XYZ file of C-alpha atoms in Angstrom:
112
model
C 0.000 0.000 0.000
C 0.803 3.664 -0.045
C 2.397 4.073 3.372
C 5.159 1.470 3.066
C 6.015 2.418 -0.513
C 5.827 6.172 0.052
C 8.184 5.953 3.033
C 10.673 4.040 0.873
C 10.346 6.759 -1.771
C 11.028 9.394 0.908
C 14.043 7.433 2.132
C 15.720 6.964 -1.233
C 14.552 10.011 -3.214
C 14.355 12.738 -0.554
C 16.824 11.759 2.152
C 19.409 9.629 0.316
C 19.309 10.979 -3.220
C 22.116 9.715 -5.407
C 22.921 6.673 -3.257
C 21.034 4.089 -5.318
C 19.663 4.867 -8.757
C 17.938 1.484 -8.750
C 16.091 2.176 -5.470
C 15.167 5.716 -6.506
C 13.694 4.482 -9.776
C 11.933 1.503 -8.196
C 10.207 3.467 -5.450
C 9.457 6.480 -7.640
C 7.762 4.195 -10.156
C 5.820 2.370 -7.448
C 4.758 5.668 -5.876
C 3.472 6.926 -9.231
C 1.647 3.633 -9.775
C -0.057 3.968 -6.382
C -1.064 7.547 -7.154
C -2.667 6.097 -10.285
C -4.592 3.558 -8.186
C -5.814 6.350 -5.905
C -6.647 8.512 -8.935
C -8.833 5.746 -10.339
C -10.513 5.088 -6.978
C -11.405 8.763 -6.582
C -12.973 9.055 -10.033
C -16.478 10.431 -9.427
C -15.916 10.380 -5.662
C -15.099 12.891 -2.941
C -13.564 10.378 -0.533
C -11.900 6.964 -0.658
C -14.529 4.874 1.164
C -18.284 4.834 1.597
C -21.273 4.613 -0.700
C -21.904 7.004 -3.563
C -19.385 9.842 -3.590
C -17.931 8.477 -0.359
C -17.706 9.735 3.176
C -14.718 11.159 5.010
C -13.311 8.193 6.924
C -10.269 6.601 8.479
C -9.202 5.608 4.951
C -8.785 9.291 4.064
C -7.176 10.084 7.413
C -4.609 7.319 6.936
C -3.811 8.117 3.293
C -3.807 11.915 3.269
C -0.624 12.439 5.358
C 1.394 10.347 2.893
C 0.034 12.309 -0.053
C 0.779 15.561 1.812
C 4.442 14.946 0.976
C 3.836 14.831 -2.760
C 6.667 17.348 -3.074
C 9.121 14.930 -1.409
C 7.898 12.254 -3.815
C 8.389 14.604 -6.777
C 4.741 14.117 -7.733
C 2.880 16.823 -9.627
C -0.681 16.529 -8.372
C -1.918 18.301 -11.493
C -1.197 15.008 -13.268
C -3.647 13.311 -10.879
C -6.664 15.665 -10.865
C -8.923 13.436 -8.746
C -6.181 13.031 -6.146
C -5.477 16.780 -6.263
C -9.145 17.663 -5.669
C -9.416 15.121 -2.831
C -6.171 16.393 -1.314
C -7.252 20.049 -1.405
C -10.699 19.142 -0.030
C -9.127 17.467 3.001
C -6.435 20.144 3.389
C -9.247 22.663 3.857
C -10.815 20.792 6.764
C -10.573 22.837 9.987
C -9.107 19.918 11.966
C -6.335 19.453 9.393
C -5.572 23.169 9.502
C -5.392 23.053 13.312
C -3.104 20.021 13.166
C -0.616 21.940 11.057
C -0.452 24.645 13.733
C 0.660 22.360 16.565
C 3.858 23.695 18.190
C 7.063 22.055 16.917
C 5.336 21.455 13.590
C 4.106 24.910 12.631
C 3.880 24.746 8.891
C 1.480 25.526 6.130
C -0.294 22.624 4.493
C 1.585 22.090 1.214
C -0.707 22.767 -1.736
C -0.211 21.765 -5.363
């Protein structure tokens, strides 16, 4: 799933760039593939799980933080419009905004 692969992408592409071209390529490709899976899942939907257009759920809460580092993954969310719209929708939630203002982590939510 996204979490394990995205963390490998962060490790090799963001924090150890240039150490292993094979690992960088492997995890970048897998990350892009998983963005494609999420893109397809979100087609015609607002959220990952639930009937109809979906309902905000633990699935979104667990996935969104990994996608929030799209910049570390060198992903252009404009290439994944359903993911981009979902991401921005969740980024605008008041609880997410408050979370980004916690001391020691004061930061703006990265936007595409």
